[in-house]
């Protein structure tokens, strides 16, 4: 008879919410179900509540992977969450049910999932970097997540990679790593390089304005051998490298996992070689993430199930 | 009757070695004694051995605060230690005595001492930055030191604060934070700014070559109101700020402790205000270190005594 404990685990995103029942070994007990994220905090609360009621008898805990910083008690969100409805951070998640409700930041869930079941399995010191529209991060240090004083640690996208106010980030600050090395960063780099590149003027995108170049243009241009796209892409990878080698020197991880929508484009062999040549700490392995879109749900379930 | 456990604790430096017997509350049971660090690894081993024999009956453990990365078992040094004799990292410290010998990196000892007895007392999430010839660092995350996969974490001096290979560091790499924000960084900044500064040509140091300017010249010049020195000093603090705000966003600490020979010159009120305006995580307190030169010995003792 199966005696493994089970979590009803949610991954709430700006447009979609995924959920499933997952056991303490990371197995899916139910299929993953995808529903639209409601457009108000009250409706989100009601959605959680009704799904919990449906699954009540077969679960031991409710776990939620969320955007934003989560308090140290893992009971609520304590930062703004721009992609979720106003009022969401103030929800009293513990009132959803009489079972324990455990909430954790999505990057911390993702690094835990990769550490327990994925690309960093068994590696007690692991760094995950999520390259998407912005850059997120999570760290396992000696087998435990690094969460910081208020649960907001690993805001690595805000790390500055220039000290002379060179480029304004969408956040209003200057020279955040994510304004150079995320998807937005690739677009920024393309726009900046187009202004001076001779290869742009004769290349695939000569009829597009610099500001109109998209991340897709560049990754597609690389596939097609467009020299300008290749130059932009290489500079983008140099920006990834500069931030990543700093983080490797700071955390001395055994493995770095690269995830996120833009992560799949990163040349991890090149990054690993270059970082291990430059870093002052022990050699590190760079890996693509293996847990995909389920990492939030699985990580939240496995983190939460430790406490019951 | 006193039943507190006691460590014979050493702090080994390039020229001097300090030691004392310290109890588990951080009290000095003997006065601190300072001896020259011997000039060979064998003599260092013999020195440790003879001091341990003298104190054998009154101690429970031997603890050592050392330069370099220390292995995860806290039994030996696993990196090079440029300021100590060759052969030092290979010493088999466990063979010094039949009591437990516990070794830890000096920055980890310092942050532990500040966390247990000093400027960060009781703060489970603390970052220490040591501004000296270079820059060192240590972190307490949820009450435990962040050590990394091979004990080499917090090489924060190697964090890059420019991404375009602007200034070569003494380590041979480009744009390490410590080549801008350490004592060496202050000297580098003075030399660089002298080349274009009108205030230099009319100021206190107009008869000195840019490369001859010392850290003392600048800190003394600031006291005397020399405009060039003030400009250099402000730029140096800007470099400290740029690296520190990144580390605050990465670790989300409750307190940052600034230590080291150059640390006393940092304007911590200004840094705290500026960092809390710029950082994306919760407000942080910036404090000068309080444990001074004893932090290595005390931190090593308190860390080691946890394990017996």
PDB file of C-alpha atoms in Angstrom, chain A residues 113-124 126 255 290:
ATOM      1  CA  UNK A 113      13.060  20.513  -8.132  1.00  0.00           C
ATOM      2  CA  UNK A 114      16.303  20.450 -10.150  1.00  0.00           C
ATOM      3  CA  UNK A 115      18.242  19.556  -6.988  1.00  0.00           C
ATOM      4  CA  UNK A 116      15.893  16.737  -5.959  1.00  0.00           C
ATOM      5  CA  UNK A 117      14.929  15.286  -9.361  1.00  0.00           C
ATOM      6  CA  UNK A 118      16.622  17.116 -12.230  1.00  0.00           C
ATOM      7  CA  UNK A 119      19.835  18.517 -13.665  1.00  0.00           C
ATOM      8  CA  UNK A 120      21.423  19.078 -10.235  1.00  0.00           C
ATOM      9  CA  UNK A 121      20.222  15.865  -8.586  1.00  0.00           C
ATOM     10  CA  UNK A 122      22.133  15.300  -5.369  1.00  0.00           C
ATOM     11  CA  UNK A 123      24.230  18.474  -5.672  1.00  0.00           C
ATOM     12  CA  UNK A 124      24.019  20.183  -2.270  1.00  0.00           C
ATOM     13  CA  UNK A 126      23.431  24.441  -6.741  1.00  0.00           C
ATOM     14  CA  UNK A 255      26.298  22.876 -10.711  1.00  0.00           C
ATOM     15  CA  UNK A 290      15.509  19.266 -16.967  1.00  0.00           C
TER      16      UNK A 290
END
